[in-house]
């Protein structure tokens, strides 16, 4: 297994988790909160997808799917068009209202496709390229990709927990 295969496997596991959480959910379940301050499934999946889209496009020096495939207009959220959910308040979480599970999955799958296209040609040397000098030490591509995978899996796991809690109600 090479670096690209390993990364493909990891991002595909995220995709599988996202689909298992979101498929078949009603709008009410997508926006349900376990308490007044809790994140919704809609917000968690939108946010993890926005972060992946933002970070991968930056590392690959390509445009975000959010803009190139007009997802920003389709979601029509009350935030700046480049918002990713980082630093969102509980009111902001509630403002992420999506029309359907298909909308969330469509955006996620487009980002996943772009991600796999980017990582398919990577080798170990490419992972050493510095992609963010704002940190000490500077962030390499390999570290950035693992960070995205980790963040995605945490948020997907949170969404799975919410779905499980909703199913037990």
Short mmCIF file of C-alpha atoms in Angstrom, two decimals:
data_model
loop_
_atom_site.label_atom_id
_atom_site.label_comp_id
_atom_site.label_asym_id
_atom_site.label_seq_id
_atom_site.Cartn_x
_atom_site.Cartn_y
_atom_site.Cartn_z
CA UNK A 1 0.00 0.00 0.00
CA UNK A 2 1.38 3.41 -0.92
CA UNK A 3 0.60 6.85 0.54
CA UNK A 4 -2.18 7.58 -1.96
CA UNK A 5 -3.84 4.22 -1.23
CA UNK A 6 -3.69 4.81 2.51
CA UNK A 7 -5.18 8.30 2.21
CA UNK A 8 -7.87 7.05 -0.17
CA UNK A 9 -8.85 4.38 2.33
CA UNK A 10 -9.05 6.92 5.17
CA UNK A 11 -11.14 9.45 3.22
CA UNK A 12 -13.39 6.65 1.95
CA UNK A 13 -14.06 5.60 5.55
CA UNK A 14 -15.18 9.16 6.25
CA UNK A 15 -17.50 9.00 3.24
CA UNK A 16 -18.97 5.69 4.40
CA UNK A 17 -19.63 7.12 7.87
CA UNK A 18 -21.19 10.30 6.49
CA UNK A 19 -23.51 8.29 4.27
CA UNK A 20 -24.51 5.89 7.04
CA UNK A 21 -25.40 8.84 9.25
CA UNK A 22 -27.24 11.03 6.76
CA UNK A 23 -29.06 8.63 4.41
CA UNK A 24 -32.77 8.45 5.02
CA UNK A 25 -32.96 11.25 7.58
CA UNK A 26 -35.89 13.65 7.57
CA UNK A 27 -35.37 17.41 7.65
CA UNK A 28 -36.48 17.34 11.29
CA UNK A 29 -33.82 14.78 12.20
CA UNK A 30 -31.13 16.67 10.28
CA UNK A 31 -31.84 19.75 12.40
CA UNK A 32 -32.67 18.10 15.74
CA UNK A 33 -30.59 19.12 18.75
CA UNK A 34 -30.04 16.88 21.73
CA UNK A 35 -30.05 20.02 23.89
CA UNK A 36 -30.11 23.76 23.25
CA UNK A 37 -26.35 23.99 22.73
CA UNK A 38 -25.79 20.80 20.77
CA UNK A 39 -24.69 20.58 17.16
CA UNK A 40 -27.12 19.20 14.60
CA UNK A 41 -26.33 16.48 12.11
CA UNK A 42 -26.84 19.02 9.32
CA UNK A 43 -24.31 21.41 10.84
CA UNK A 44 -21.77 18.67 11.66
CA UNK A 45 -21.79 17.22 8.14
CA UNK A 46 -21.86 20.65 6.46
CA UNK A 47 -18.95 21.81 8.64
CA UNK A 48 -16.76 18.74 8.15
CA UNK A 49 -17.37 19.00 4.41
CA UNK A 50 -16.60 22.71 4.33
CA UNK A 51 -13.33 22.16 6.23
CA UNK A 52 -12.31 19.32 3.91
CA UNK A 53 -13.21 21.40 0.86
CA UNK A 54 -11.36 24.46 2.16
CA UNK A 55 -8.21 22.65 3.28
CA UNK A 56 -7.88 20.28 0.32
CA UNK A 57 -8.47 23.02 -2.25
CA UNK A 58 -5.87 25.19 -0.52
CA UNK A 59 -3.31 22.38 -0.44
CA UNK A 60 -4.02 21.44 -4.06
CA UNK A 61 -4.13 25.08 -5.21
CA UNK A 62 -7.55 24.59 -6.80
CA UNK A 63 -10.94 26.23 -6.29
CA UNK A 64 -13.33 24.93 -3.66
CA UNK A 65 -16.18 22.73 -4.84
CA UNK A 66 -18.40 25.01 -2.72
CA UNK A 67 -17.91 27.69 -5.37
CA UNK A 68 -17.11 25.82 -8.59
CA UNK A 69 -20.19 23.60 -8.42
CA UNK A 70 -22.40 26.32 -6.94
CA UNK A 71 -23.06 24.61 -3.62
CA UNK A 72 -22.90 27.98 -1.84
CA UNK A 73 -26.02 29.13 -3.72
CA UNK A 74 -27.79 25.81 -3.30
CA UNK A 75 -27.32 25.88 0.47
CA UNK A 76 -28.12 29.62 0.67
CA UNK A 77 -26.89 30.00 4.24
CA UNK A 78 -26.98 33.31 6.14
CA UNK A 79 -23.18 33.57 6.44
CA UNK A 80 -20.32 34.89 4.39
CA UNK A 81 -19.99 32.66 1.32
CA UNK A 82 -16.58 31.41 2.48
CA UNK A 83 -17.76 30.43 5.99
CA UNK A 84 -16.72 26.96 7.12
CA UNK A 85 -18.40 26.78 10.51
CA UNK A 86 -15.18 27.39 12.43
CA UNK A 87 -16.05 29.44 15.52
CA UNK A 88 -19.79 29.17 14.98
CA UNK A 89 -22.10 29.96 17.89
CA UNK A 90 -25.10 27.87 18.84
CA UNK A 91 -27.27 30.37 16.93
CA UNK A 92 -25.10 29.85 13.85
CA UNK A 93 -25.48 26.09 14.20
CA UNK A 94 -29.26 26.50 14.25
CA UNK A 95 -29.05 28.69 11.13
CA UNK A 96 -27.64 25.81 9.06
CA UNK A 97 -30.91 24.64 7.60
CA UNK A 98 -30.71 22.28 4.65
CA UNK A 99 -33.52 21.15 2.40
CA UNK A 100 -32.69 17.45 2.39
CA UNK A 101 -30.19 14.76 3.19
CA UNK A 102 -29.51 14.55 -0.56
CA UNK A 103 -28.22 18.14 -0.54
CA UNK A 104 -25.72 17.35 2.22
CA UNK A 105 -24.61 14.12 0.58
CA UNK A 106 -24.34 15.72 -2.86
CA UNK A 107 -21.97 18.36 -1.57
CA UNK A 108 -20.01 15.84 0.49
CA UNK A 109 -19.64 13.46 -2.46
CA UNK A 110 -18.41 16.24 -4.75
CA UNK A 111 -15.77 17.21 -2.18
CA UNK A 112 -14.84 13.56 -1.71
CA UNK A 113 -14.40 13.17 -5.47
CA UNK A 114 -12.15 16.23 -5.65
CA UNK A 115 -10.18 15.00 -2.62
CA UNK A 116 -9.57 11.58 -4.17
CA UNK A 117 -8.53 13.20 -7.44
CA UNK A 118 -5.94 15.26 -5.60
CA UNK A 119 -4.51 12.51 -3.42
CA UNK A 120 -4.44 9.87 -6.17
CA UNK A 121 -1.09 11.08 -7.46
CA UNK A 122 0.62 11.79 -4.15
CA UNK A 123 3.69 9.98 -2.97
CA UNK A 124 5.70 10.18 0.24
CA UNK A 125 7.84 13.05 -1.02
CA UNK A 126 4.79 15.18 -1.82
CA UNK A 127 3.58 14.81 1.76
CA UNK A 128 6.65 16.69 3.00
CA UNK A 129 5.74 19.90 1.13
CA UNK A 130 4.99 22.79 3.48
CA UNK A 131 1.44 24.05 2.93
CA UNK A 132 1.04 26.46 5.86
CA UNK A 133 3.84 28.52 7.32
CA UNK A 134 1.57 30.25 9.85
CA UNK A 135 2.32 27.52 12.41
CA UNK A 136 5.49 26.56 14.25
CA UNK A 137 6.61 24.17 12.99
CA UNK A 138 5.18 24.82 9.52
CA UNK A 139 2.44 22.40 8.46
CA UNK A 140 3.30 19.85 5.78
CA UNK A 141 0.81 18.39 3.34
CA UNK A 142 0.93 15.06 5.17
CA UNK A 143 0.12 16.69 8.51
CA UNK A 144 -2.68 18.75 6.93
CA UNK A 145 -4.28 15.67 5.35
CA UNK A 146 -4.16 13.72 8.62
CA UNK A 147 -5.63 16.74 10.41
CA UNK A 148 -8.54 16.85 7.94
CA UNK A 149 -9.14 13.11 8.29
CA UNK A 150 -9.06 13.36 12.09
CA UNK A 151 -11.44 16.33 12.15
CA UNK A 152 -13.79 14.64 9.66
CA UNK A 153 -13.91 11.40 11.64
CA UNK A 154 -14.55 13.22 14.91
CA UNK A 155 -17.44 15.21 13.45
CA UNK A 156 -18.85 12.21 11.59
CA UNK A 157 -18.71 10.25 14.85
CA UNK A 158 -20.53 13.05 16.65
CA UNK A 159 -23.20 13.01 13.94
CA UNK A 160 -23.51 9.21 14.30
CA UNK A 161 -23.98 9.65 18.04
CA UNK A 162 -26.75 12.20 17.45
CA UNK A 163 -28.48 9.89 14.97
CA UNK A 164 -28.28 7.01 17.43
CA UNK A 165 -29.75 9.16 20.20
CA UNK A 166 -32.56 10.31 17.91
CA UNK A 167 -33.37 6.73 16.93
CA UNK A 168 -33.73 5.76 20.61
CA UNK A 169 -36.21 8.56 21.37
#
